[in-house]
């Protein structure tokens, strides 16, 4: 798990004031971090072409050109010249070692974007937007310096952005790199130190990036005298679209719940390892509701079995259209996990706050909206689905960047609900259940070896047995 930050300005200032490091020294380390990646990927003599902006992001790129000169065939293009003091200084140094300055774009095996870095606050000019599109259309490996040109401080394209195969970011990881909208632009993300170890550079943060190593699967080997009741009893409401409930319950059973029951009020077909009941079983240890729910259950039953219950709960899908079920969110001493996708969050937010949002607005401000929700309901664990799901609890954010397009298919969210309720049933805290369920879903998708378009939710459930 790594820390995430909105920006690094204060940490850079600490380097100058507390550690006596110069801007020049930090820039040298930034450039060396990019040079290291290029040396790893390319043989000596490869063509590297760097497009540098007029400010300090451009200065990083110019310093990179100097570091690569001699080993590689380097060209540099400065469409707006060098304006900042550091850009001018780095350009003078590059000229002294013989870096070739170009008057137009050239093809290369490696194309480096060092036009604008973090902090962009206005749309790109027509000229620079056209230049970025030209760069995107070129062949070769594409590397972005700090953040792809065209992404603003929140990670939104303005209106277009450089599509990098890799981004070398400086000092610490930035939230902007992990907004859903940024995922198509950043590629592989590498963070490089700026003259001191990250432990000294970084400050406290309430945002974190999840990693594969954070996954900790449910274990049974330390409970040799256990029986099925030792691992909880998950009850999942199976509604109008019964397939959603069955998928979720199957995932719960696969992920360690000792017993799994579908709550129904008429007979449905289900795998033989799933039990069926018309009410929540008295020994249930967690419940999940919303997946394909529709208008299947009467309000009186929902009040009795869900709202008046104290069992840990997962709310998903259709639950976010039902004000009666959302009463649960006010129960401060209950373990609660909610898993809306952006459109469901719009409906949820409208009921809770009376504020109208669009899906586009949610996607543009995912981090801030997750924080706002957590401020209103700090005890509730929000898992806002997306390309990079955000988990919010008690004002802290956890971002899962491990998902893939394999998951962009109906049923994936039902699997997620099943994973989380299975962990709640086994006694996990709500935050841990959400984090581990989210990681399990993403890692299971990565185990799929078939075509991206070909995976079914049932295949995803089968992949769970290969996680370790």
CSV table of C-alpha atoms in Angstrom, one decimal:
chain,number,residue,atom,x,y,z
A,1,UNK,CA,0.0,0.0,0.0
A,2,UNK,CA,1.4,3.4,-1.0
A,3,UNK,CA,0.4,6.9,-0.1
A,4,UNK,CA,-1.4,9.2,-2.6
A,5,UNK,CA,-1.4,13.0,-2.6
A,6,UNK,CA,-3.4,15.7,-4.3
A,7,UNK,CA,-0.1,17.4,-5.2
A,8,UNK,CA,3.5,17.5,-4.1
A,9,UNK,CA,4.1,21.3,-3.7
A,10,UNK,CA,4.6,21.2,0.1
A,11,UNK,CA,6.9,18.2,0.0
A,12,UNK,CA,9.0,19.9,-2.6
A,13,UNK,CA,9.2,23.0,-0.4
A,14,UNK,CA,10.3,20.8,2.5
A,15,UNK,CA,13.2,19.6,0.4
A,16,UNK,CA,14.3,23.1,-0.2
A,17,UNK,CA,13.8,24.5,3.3
A,18,UNK,CA,14.4,21.6,5.6
A,19,UNK,CA,16.9,19.5,3.7
A,20,UNK,CA,18.8,22.2,1.8
A,21,UNK,CA,18.2,20.5,-1.5
A,22,UNK,CA,18.2,22.8,-4.6
A,23,UNK,CA,15.6,22.8,-7.4
A,24,UNK,CA,18.5,21.9,-9.7
A,25,UNK,CA,19.3,18.8,-7.6
A,26,UNK,CA,15.6,17.6,-7.6
A,27,UNK,CA,15.4,18.1,-11.3
A,28,UNK,CA,18.6,16.0,-11.8
A,29,UNK,CA,17.0,13.1,-10.0
A,30,UNK,CA,13.7,13.5,-11.9
A,31,UNK,CA,15.6,13.3,-15.2
A,32,UNK,CA,17.7,10.4,-14.0
A,33,UNK,CA,14.5,8.5,-13.1
A,34,UNK,CA,13.2,8.8,-16.7
A,35,UNK,CA,16.7,8.0,-18.1
A,36,UNK,CA,16.8,4.8,-16.1
A,37,UNK,CA,13.5,3.6,-17.5
A,38,UNK,CA,14.7,4.3,-21.1
A,39,UNK,CA,18.0,2.5,-20.5
A,40,UNK,CA,16.1,-0.5,-19.3
A,41,UNK,CA,13.9,-0.6,-22.3
A,42,UNK,CA,16.1,0.3,-25.2
A,43,UNK,CA,19.5,-0.7,-26.6
A,44,UNK,CA,22.2,1.9,-27.1
A,45,UNK,CA,21.8,3.8,-30.3
A,46,UNK,CA,18.0,3.9,-30.2
A,47,UNK,CA,16.3,7.1,-31.3
A,48,UNK,CA,14.8,9.2,-28.4
A,49,UNK,CA,12.8,12.3,-29.2
A,50,UNK,CA,11.8,14.7,-26.4
A,51,UNK,CA,9.1,17.4,-26.7
A,52,UNK,CA,9.8,19.9,-24.0
A,53,UNK,CA,7.6,22.7,-22.7
A,54,UNK,CA,8.7,26.2,-21.6
A,55,UNK,CA,8.6,25.7,-17.9
A,56,UNK,CA,10.1,23.3,-15.3
A,57,UNK,CA,8.4,20.2,-16.8
A,58,UNK,CA,10.2,21.0,-20.0
A,59,UNK,CA,13.4,21.5,-18.0
A,60,UNK,CA,13.1,18.0,-16.7
A,61,UNK,CA,12.9,16.8,-20.4
A,62,UNK,CA,15.9,18.9,-21.4
A,63,UNK,CA,17.9,17.5,-18.5
A,64,UNK,CA,16.9,14.0,-19.7
A,65,UNK,CA,18.2,14.8,-23.2
A,66,UNK,CA,21.6,15.7,-21.7
A,67,UNK,CA,21.7,12.4,-19.7
A,68,UNK,CA,20.9,10.3,-22.7
A,69,UNK,CA,23.2,12.1,-25.1
A,70,UNK,CA,26.0,9.9,-26.3
A,71,UNK,CA,24.4,6.5,-25.6
A,72,UNK,CA,21.2,7.3,-27.7
A,73,UNK,CA,20.4,9.3,-30.8
A,74,UNK,CA,18.7,12.2,-29.1
A,75,UNK,CA,16.6,15.0,-30.5
A,76,UNK,CA,14.7,17.7,-28.7
A,77,UNK,CA,11.8,19.9,-29.8
A,78,UNK,CA,10.8,23.1,-27.9
A,79,UNK,CA,7.7,24.4,-29.6
A,80,UNK,CA,7.3,27.3,-27.1
A,81,UNK,CA,11.0,27.8,-26.4
A,82,UNK,CA,12.6,27.8,-22.9
A,83,UNK,CA,11.1,30.4,-20.6
A,84,UNK,CA,11.7,29.4,-17.0
A,85,UNK,CA,15.1,30.0,-15.4
A,86,UNK,CA,15.6,26.2,-15.0
A,87,UNK,CA,14.6,25.5,-18.6
A,88,UNK,CA,17.1,28.0,-19.9
A,89,UNK,CA,19.8,26.6,-17.7
A,90,UNK,CA,19.1,23.1,-18.7
A,91,UNK,CA,19.0,24.0,-22.4
A,92,UNK,CA,22.5,25.7,-22.1
A,93,UNK,CA,23.8,22.5,-20.5
A,94,UNK,CA,22.2,20.3,-23.2
A,95,UNK,CA,23.8,22.4,-25.9
A,96,UNK,CA,27.2,22.0,-24.4
A,97,UNK,CA,27.1,18.2,-24.7
A,98,UNK,CA,25.8,18.4,-28.2
A,99,UNK,CA,22.0,17.6,-27.9
A,100,UNK,CA,20.4,18.2,-31.3
A,101,UNK,CA,17.6,20.8,-31.3
A,102,UNK,CA,14.8,20.2,-33.9
A,103,UNK,CA,12.4,22.5,-35.5
A,104,UNK,CA,9.6,19.9,-36.0
A,105,UNK,CA,8.4,16.5,-34.8
A,106,UNK,CA,10.4,13.5,-35.7
A,107,UNK,CA,9.7,9.7,-35.5
A,108,UNK,CA,11.6,7.8,-32.8
A,109,UNK,CA,11.6,4.5,-31.0
A,110,UNK,CA,10.9,6.5,-27.8
A,111,UNK,CA,8.8,9.7,-27.7
A,112,UNK,CA,9.0,11.7,-24.4
A,113,UNK,CA,6.3,14.2,-23.4
A,114,UNK,CA,7.7,16.9,-21.2
A,115,UNK,CA,5.4,19.7,-22.2
A,116,UNK,CA,3.3,20.4,-19.1
A,117,UNK,CA,3.3,18.5,-15.8
A,118,UNK,CA,1.1,18.5,-12.7
A,119,UNK,CA,-0.9,21.6,-12.0
A,120,UNK,CA,-2.3,22.3,-15.4
A,121,UNK,CA,-5.4,24.4,-14.7
A,122,UNK,CA,-6.6,25.6,-18.2
A,123,UNK,CA,-7.4,23.8,-21.4
A,124,UNK,CA,-4.6,23.3,-23.9
A,125,UNK,CA,-4.3,25.8,-26.6
A,126,UNK,CA,-5.4,24.7,-30.1
A,127,UNK,CA,-1.7,24.5,-31.2
A,128,UNK,CA,-0.6,22.4,-28.2
A,129,UNK,CA,-3.7,20.2,-28.4
A,130,UNK,CA,-2.9,19.6,-32.1
A,131,UNK,CA,0.7,18.8,-31.2
A,132,UNK,CA,-0.4,16.3,-28.6
A,133,UNK,CA,-2.7,14.6,-31.1
A,134,UNK,CA,0.2,14.4,-33.5
A,135,UNK,CA,2.3,12.8,-30.8
A,136,UNK,CA,-0.4,10.3,-30.0
A,137,UNK,CA,-0.6,9.3,-33.7
A,138,UNK,CA,3.1,8.6,-33.9
A,139,UNK,CA,4.7,5.1,-33.6
A,140,UNK,CA,7.1,4.1,-30.8
A,141,UNK,CA,7.1,3.8,-27.0
A,142,UNK,CA,5.5,6.9,-25.4
A,143,UNK,CA,6.8,8.2,-22.0
A,144,UNK,CA,5.3,11.0,-20.0
A,145,UNK,CA,7.2,13.2,-17.6
A,146,UNK,CA,5.4,13.5,-14.2
A,147,UNK,CA,1.9,13.4,-15.7
A,148,UNK,CA,0.7,13.2,-19.4
A,149,UNK,CA,0.3,16.7,-20.9
A,150,UNK,CA,-3.3,17.6,-21.0
A,151,UNK,CA,-4.4,16.1,-17.7
A,152,UNK,CA,-5.3,18.7,-15.1
A,153,UNK,CA,-4.4,18.4,-11.4
A,154,UNK,CA,-7.5,16.2,-10.9
A,155,UNK,CA,-6.7,13.9,-13.7
A,156,UNK,CA,-9.2,15.2,-16.3
A,157,UNK,CA,-8.2,15.7,-20.0
A,158,UNK,CA,-8.3,19.3,-21.1
A,159,UNK,CA,-9.8,18.4,-23.6
A,160,UNK,CA,-7.3,15.9,-24.9
A,161,UNK,CA,-4.1,14.4,-23.4
A,162,UNK,CA,-0.9,12.5,-24.3
A,163,UNK,CA,-1.5,8.8,-24.3
A,164,UNK,CA,1.6,7.4,-22.5
A,165,UNK,CA,2.7,3.8,-22.4
A,166,UNK,CA,4.5,4.8,-19.1
A,167,UNK,CA,4.5,7.8,-16.8
A,168,UNK,CA,7.4,8.6,-14.6
A,169,UNK,CA,6.1,10.7,-11.8
A,170,UNK,CA,8.3,12.7,-9.3
A,171,UNK,CA,8.6,12.4,-5.6
A,172,UNK,CA,5.3,10.7,-4.7
A,173,UNK,CA,2.2,9.3,-6.3
A,174,UNK,CA,-0.6,11.8,-7.2
A,175,UNK,CA,-4.3,11.1,-7.1
A,176,UNK,CA,-4.7,12.6,-10.6
A,177,UNK,CA,-2.9,9.6,-12.1
A,178,UNK,CA,-5.6,7.3,-10.7
A,179,UNK,CA,-8.8,9.0,-11.7
A,180,UNK,CA,-10.8,6.8,-14.0
A,181,UNK,CA,-10.5,9.3,-16.8
A,182,UNK,CA,-6.7,9.2,-16.5
A,183,UNK,CA,-6.4,5.5,-16.9
A,184,UNK,CA,-6.4,5.6,-20.7
A,185,UNK,CA,-3.5,8.1,-20.7
A,186,UNK,CA,-1.0,7.2,-17.9
A,187,UNK,CA,0.1,3.7,-18.8
A,188,UNK,CA,2.5,2.0,-16.4
A,189,UNK,CA,3.2,4.4,-13.5
A,190,UNK,CA,6.7,4.6,-11.9
A,191,UNK,CA,7.6,7.0,-9.0
A,192,UNK,CA,11.2,8.2,-8.6
A,193,UNK,CA,12.9,9.7,-5.7
A,194,UNK,CA,14.1,13.3,-5.7
A,195,UNK,CA,17.4,13.2,-3.9
A,196,UNK,CA,16.1,11.7,-0.7
A,197,UNK,CA,14.2,8.5,0.1
A,198,UNK,CA,10.5,8.6,-0.2
A,199,UNK,CA,10.2,8.0,3.6
A,200,UNK,CA,11.8,11.4,4.1
A,201,UNK,CA,10.1,13.1,1.2
A,202,UNK,CA,6.5,12.0,1.9
A,203,UNK,CA,4.2,13.5,4.6
A,204,UNK,CA,1.1,12.0,6.2
A,205,UNK,CA,-1.7,11.2,3.8
A,206,UNK,CA,-5.3,10.0,4.1
A,207,UNK,CA,-5.3,8.5,0.6
A,208,UNK,CA,-3.7,5.2,-0.3
A,209,UNK,CA,-3.0,3.1,-3.4
A,210,UNK,CA,-3.7,-0.6,-3.0
A,211,UNK,CA,-1.3,-3.1,-4.4
A,212,UNK,CA,-1.5,-6.8,-5.2
A,213,UNK,CA,0.6,-7.6,-2.1
A,214,UNK,CA,-2.2,-6.1,0.1
A,215,UNK,CA,-4.4,-9.1,-0.8
A,216,UNK,CA,-4.8,-11.4,2.1
A,217,UNK,CA,-7.0,-14.4,1.3
A,218,UNK,CA,-9.3,-16.0,3.8
A,219,UNK,CA,-7.4,-18.9,5.5
A,220,UNK,CA,-8.7,-22.0,7.3
A,221,UNK,CA,-5.5,-23.9,8.0
A,222,UNK,CA,-5.1,-22.3,11.4
A,223,UNK,CA,-8.5,-23.6,12.6
A,224,UNK,CA,-8.2,-27.4,12.5
A,225,UNK,CA,-11.3,-28.1,14.6
A,226,UNK,CA,-13.5,-25.8,12.6
A,227,UNK,CA,-16.9,-26.7,11.1
A,228,UNK,CA,-19.1,-24.9,8.5
A,229,UNK,CA,-20.6,-22.7,11.2
A,230,UNK,CA,-17.1,-21.4,12.1
A,231,UNK,CA,-17.0,-19.5,8.8
A,232,UNK,CA,-20.2,-17.6,9.0
A,233,UNK,CA,-23.6,-17.7,7.2
A,234,UNK,CA,-24.2,-15.3,4.4
A,235,UNK,CA,-27.8,-14.5,3.4
A,236,UNK,CA,-28.3,-12.8,0.0
A,237,UNK,CA,-31.7,-11.5,-1.2
A,238,UNK,CA,-32.6,-12.9,-4.6
A,239,UNK,CA,-35.0,-10.6,-6.5
A,240,UNK,CA,-36.7,-10.1,-9.8
A,241,UNK,CA,-33.5,-10.7,-11.8
A,242,UNK,CA,-32.6,-13.9,-10.0
A,243,UNK,CA,-29.4,-14.5,-11.9
A,244,UNK,CA,-27.8,-11.5,-10.1
A,245,UNK,CA,-28.5,-13.0,-6.7
A,246,UNK,CA,-27.4,-16.4,-7.7
A,247,UNK,CA,-24.1,-15.1,-9.1
A,248,UNK,CA,-23.5,-13.1,-5.9
A,249,UNK,CA,-24.3,-16.1,-3.6
A,250,UNK,CA,-22.1,-18.4,-5.7
A,251,UNK,CA,-19.2,-16.0,-5.2
A,252,UNK,CA,-19.9,-15.8,-1.5
A,253,UNK,CA,-19.8,-19.6,-1.2
A,254,UNK,CA,-16.6,-19.8,-3.3
A,255,UNK,CA,-14.9,-17.1,-1.1
A,256,UNK,CA,-15.2,-18.9,2.2
A,257,UNK,CA,-18.7,-18.4,3.6
A,258,UNK,CA,-19.4,-21.6,5.6
A,259,UNK,CA,-23.1,-21.4,4.6
A,260,UNK,CA,-24.8,-19.4,2.0
A,261,UNK,CA,-28.6,-18.9,1.7
A,262,UNK,CA,-30.7,-17.2,-1.0
A,263,UNK,CA,-33.6,-15.3,0.5
A,264,UNK,CA,-36.5,-15.7,-1.9
A,265,UNK,CA,-40.3,-15.7,-1.8
A,266,UNK,CA,-40.9,-18.2,-4.6
A,267,UNK,CA,-38.9,-21.2,-5.8
A,268,UNK,CA,-35.9,-20.4,-8.0
A,269,UNK,CA,-33.4,-22.6,-9.6
A,270,UNK,CA,-30.0,-22.5,-7.8
A,271,UNK,CA,-26.9,-24.6,-7.5
A,272,UNK,CA,-27.3,-27.3,-4.9
A,273,UNK,CA,-24.7,-25.8,-2.6
A,274,UNK,CA,-26.9,-22.8,-2.1
A,275,UNK,CA,-29.7,-23.0,0.5
A,276,UNK,CA,-33.0,-21.2,0.0
A,277,UNK,CA,-35.3,-19.5,2.6
A,278,UNK,CA,-38.1,-17.0,2.6
A,279,UNK,CA,-36.6,-15.0,5.5
A,280,UNK,CA,-33.1,-14.3,6.7
A,281,UNK,CA,-32.0,-17.5,8.6
A,282,UNK,CA,-31.7,-16.9,12.4
A,283,UNK,CA,-28.1,-17.9,12.4
A,284,UNK,CA,-27.0,-15.7,9.5
A,285,UNK,CA,-24.0,-13.5,10.2
A,286,UNK,CA,-24.2,-11.1,7.3
A,287,UNK,CA,-26.6,-10.1,4.6
A,288,UNK,CA,-26.5,-8.6,1.1
A,289,UNK,CA,-29.3,-7.0,-0.8
A,290,UNK,CA,-29.9,-5.0,-4.0
A,291,UNK,CA,-28.4,-7.3,-6.8
A,292,UNK,CA,-31.3,-7.7,-9.3
A,293,UNK,CA,-33.8,-6.8,-6.5
A,294,UNK,CA,-36.4,-4.9,-8.5
A,295,UNK,CA,-39.8,-4.7,-6.7
A,296,UNK,CA,-39.7,-8.3,-5.6
A,297,UNK,CA,-40.1,-7.9,-1.8
A,298,UNK,CA,-42.7,-6.1,0.1
A,299,UNK,CA,-41.6,-3.0,2.1
A,300,UNK,CA,-42.8,-4.5,5.3
A,301,UNK,CA,-40.6,-7.5,4.9
A,302,UNK,CA,-37.6,-5.3,3.9
A,303,UNK,CA,-38.1,-3.2,7.0
A,304,UNK,CA,-38.2,-6.3,9.3
A,305,UNK,CA,-35.5,-8.4,7.7
A,306,UNK,CA,-33.0,-5.6,6.6
A,307,UNK,CA,-33.6,-2.2,8.2
A,308,UNK,CA,-34.5,-3.5,11.7
A,309,UNK,CA,-31.6,-6.0,11.6
A,310,UNK,CA,-28.2,-5.4,13.1
A,311,UNK,CA,-26.4,-7.8,10.9
A,312,UNK,CA,-23.4,-6.6,8.8
A,313,UNK,CA,-24.8,-5.7,5.4
A,314,UNK,CA,-23.8,-5.0,1.8
A,315,UNK,CA,-26.0,-2.7,-0.2
A,316,UNK,CA,-25.8,-2.8,-4.0
A,317,UNK,CA,-27.6,-2.0,-7.3
A,318,UNK,CA,-31.4,-1.6,-6.8
A,319,UNK,CA,-31.0,-0.8,-3.1
A,320,UNK,CA,-29.8,2.7,-4.1
A,321,UNK,CA,-33.2,3.5,-5.5
A,322,UNK,CA,-35.1,2.6,-2.3
A,323,UNK,CA,-35.2,5.3,0.4
A,324,UNK,CA,-36.6,2.7,2.9
A,325,UNK,CA,-33.4,0.6,2.5
A,326,UNK,CA,-31.1,3.6,2.7
A,327,UNK,CA,-32.3,4.2,6.3
A,328,UNK,CA,-29.6,1.6,7.0
A,329,UNK,CA,-26.9,4.2,6.4
A,330,UNK,CA,-27.9,6.1,9.5
A,331,UNK,CA,-27.2,3.1,11.7
A,332,UNK,CA,-23.8,4.1,13.2
A,333,UNK,CA,-23.1,0.9,15.0
A,334,UNK,CA,-23.6,-1.5,12.1
A,335,UNK,CA,-21.0,-2.8,9.7
A,336,UNK,CA,-22.2,-1.4,6.3
A,337,UNK,CA,-20.6,-1.6,2.9
A,338,UNK,CA,-22.2,0.0,-0.2
A,339,UNK,CA,-21.0,-0.7,-3.7
A,340,UNK,CA,-22.6,1.8,-6.2
A,341,UNK,CA,-21.4,2.3,-9.8
A,342,UNK,CA,-21.4,6.0,-10.9
A,343,UNK,CA,-25.1,6.0,-12.1
A,344,UNK,CA,-26.2,4.3,-8.9
A,345,UNK,CA,-24.2,6.9,-6.9
A,346,UNK,CA,-26.2,9.6,-8.7
A,347,UNK,CA,-29.5,8.0,-7.4
A,348,UNK,CA,-28.1,7.5,-4.0
A,349,UNK,CA,-26.8,11.0,-3.7
A,350,UNK,CA,-30.1,12.5,-4.9
A,351,UNK,CA,-32.0,10.7,-2.1
A,352,UNK,CA,-29.5,11.5,0.6
A,353,UNK,CA,-28.6,15.1,-0.2
A,354,UNK,CA,-31.3,16.3,-2.7
A,355,UNK,CA,-28.4,17.4,-4.9
A,356,UNK,CA,-28.6,16.5,-8.6
A,357,UNK,CA,-25.5,15.1,-10.1
A,358,UNK,CA,-24.7,13.6,-13.5
A,359,UNK,CA,-22.6,10.5,-14.1
A,360,UNK,CA,-20.1,12.8,-15.9
A,361,UNK,CA,-19.8,14.9,-12.7
A,362,UNK,CA,-19.3,11.9,-10.6
A,363,UNK,CA,-16.5,10.6,-12.8
A,364,UNK,CA,-14.9,14.0,-13.0
A,365,UNK,CA,-14.8,14.4,-9.2
A,366,UNK,CA,-14.6,10.8,-7.9
A,367,UNK,CA,-12.1,11.6,-5.1
A,368,UNK,CA,-13.9,14.7,-3.8
A,369,UNK,CA,-17.3,13.1,-3.9
A,370,UNK,CA,-16.0,10.0,-2.0
A,371,UNK,CA,-14.6,12.4,0.6
A,372,UNK,CA,-17.9,14.3,0.8
A,373,UNK,CA,-19.9,11.1,1.2
A,374,UNK,CA,-17.5,9.9,3.9
A,375,UNK,CA,-17.9,13.2,5.8
A,376,UNK,CA,-21.6,12.7,5.9
A,377,UNK,CA,-21.5,9.0,6.7
A,378,UNK,CA,-18.1,8.3,8.2
A,379,UNK,CA,-19.0,4.9,9.6
A,380,UNK,CA,-20.2,3.6,6.2
A,381,UNK,CA,-17.7,2.0,3.8
A,382,UNK,CA,-18.3,3.3,0.3
A,383,UNK,CA,-16.9,1.4,-2.6
A,384,UNK,CA,-17.4,3.5,-5.6
A,385,UNK,CA,-17.0,1.2,-8.6
A,386,UNK,CA,-15.1,2.2,-11.7
A,387,UNK,CA,-11.9,1.5,-13.6
A,388,UNK,CA,-10.0,2.4,-10.4
A,389,UNK,CA,-12.5,1.7,-7.6
A,390,UNK,CA,-12.3,4.1,-4.6
A,391,UNK,CA,-13.0,2.8,-1.1
A,392,UNK,CA,-13.9,5.5,1.5
A,393,UNK,CA,-14.2,5.2,5.2
A,394,UNK,CA,-13.7,7.6,8.1
A,395,UNK,CA,-12.4,10.2,5.7
A,396,UNK,CA,-9.7,7.9,4.3
A,397,UNK,CA,-9.5,6.8,0.7
A,398,UNK,CA,-8.1,3.5,-0.8
A,399,UNK,CA,-7.8,3.2,-4.5
A,400,UNK,CA,-7.6,-0.1,-6.4
A,401,UNK,CA,-5.8,0.4,-9.7
A,402,UNK,CA,-5.6,-3.4,-10.5
A,403,UNK,CA,-8.8,-3.8,-12.5
A,404,UNK,CA,-8.9,-4.5,-16.2
A,405,UNK,CA,-11.4,-4.3,-19.1
A,406,UNK,CA,-12.2,-8.0,-18.5
A,407,UNK,CA,-14.5,-6.8,-15.6
A,408,UNK,CA,-16.6,-4.6,-17.9
A,409,UNK,CA,-19.4,-7.1,-18.2
A,410,UNK,CA,-22.7,-7.6,-16.4
A,411,UNK,CA,-22.3,-9.8,-13.3
A,412,UNK,CA,-18.9,-8.5,-12.2
A,413,UNK,CA,-20.5,-6.3,-9.6
A,414,UNK,CA,-22.7,-9.1,-8.3
A,415,UNK,CA,-19.5,-11.2,-7.8
A,416,UNK,CA,-18.0,-8.3,-5.8
A,417,UNK,CA,-21.0,-8.1,-3.5
A,418,UNK,CA,-20.8,-11.8,-2.9
A,419,UNK,CA,-17.1,-11.6,-2.1
A,420,UNK,CA,-17.7,-8.8,0.4
A,421,UNK,CA,-20.6,-10.4,2.2
A,422,UNK,CA,-18.7,-13.6,2.5
A,423,UNK,CA,-16.0,-11.8,4.3
A,424,UNK,CA,-18.5,-9.9,6.5
A,425,UNK,CA,-20.1,-13.3,7.4
A,426,UNK,CA,-16.6,-14.6,8.4
A,427,UNK,CA,-16.2,-11.7,10.8
A,428,UNK,CA,-14.2,-9.2,8.9
A,429,UNK,CA,-14.5,-5.5,9.6
A,430,UNK,CA,-16.4,-3.6,6.9
A,431,UNK,CA,-13.3,-1.7,5.6
A,432,UNK,CA,-11.2,-4.9,5.4
A,433,UNK,CA,-14.0,-6.8,3.7
A,434,UNK,CA,-14.4,-4.1,1.0
A,435,UNK,CA,-10.6,-3.8,0.4
A,436,UNK,CA,-10.0,-7.6,0.2
A,437,UNK,CA,-13.2,-8.2,-1.9
A,438,UNK,CA,-12.1,-5.5,-4.3
A,439,UNK,CA,-8.6,-6.9,-4.6
A,440,UNK,CA,-9.9,-10.4,-5.0
A,441,UNK,CA,-12.1,-9.4,-7.9
A,442,UNK,CA,-9.3,-7.6,-9.7
A,443,UNK,CA,-6.7,-10.3,-9.2
A,444,UNK,CA,-9.2,-13.0,-10.3
A,445,UNK,CA,-9.8,-11.1,-13.5
A,446,UNK,CA,-6.0,-11.0,-14.1
A,447,UNK,CA,-5.9,-14.8,-13.8
A,448,UNK,CA,-8.2,-15.1,-16.9
A,449,UNK,CA,-6.2,-16.3,-19.9
A,450,UNK,CA,-8.9,-16.1,-22.6
A,451,UNK,CA,-10.0,-13.2,-24.7
A,452,UNK,CA,-11.0,-10.1,-22.8
A,453,UNK,CA,-14.5,-10.2,-24.2
A,454,UNK,CA,-15.0,-13.8,-23.5
A,455,UNK,CA,-15.1,-14.0,-19.7
A,456,UNK,CA,-18.3,-14.6,-17.9
A,457,UNK,CA,-19.0,-13.8,-14.2
A,458,UNK,CA,-19.0,-17.6,-13.6
A,459,UNK,CA,-15.5,-17.8,-15.0
A,460,UNK,CA,-14.5,-15.0,-12.7
A,461,UNK,CA,-15.8,-17.0,-9.7
A,462,UNK,CA,-13.7,-20.0,-10.8
A,463,UNK,CA,-10.6,-17.9,-10.9
A,464,UNK,CA,-10.9,-17.2,-7.2
A,465,UNK,CA,-9.5,-20.6,-6.3
A,466,UNK,CA,-6.2,-19.6,-8.0
A,467,UNK,CA,-5.5,-16.6,-5.7
A,468,UNK,CA,-2.9,-16.9,-3.1
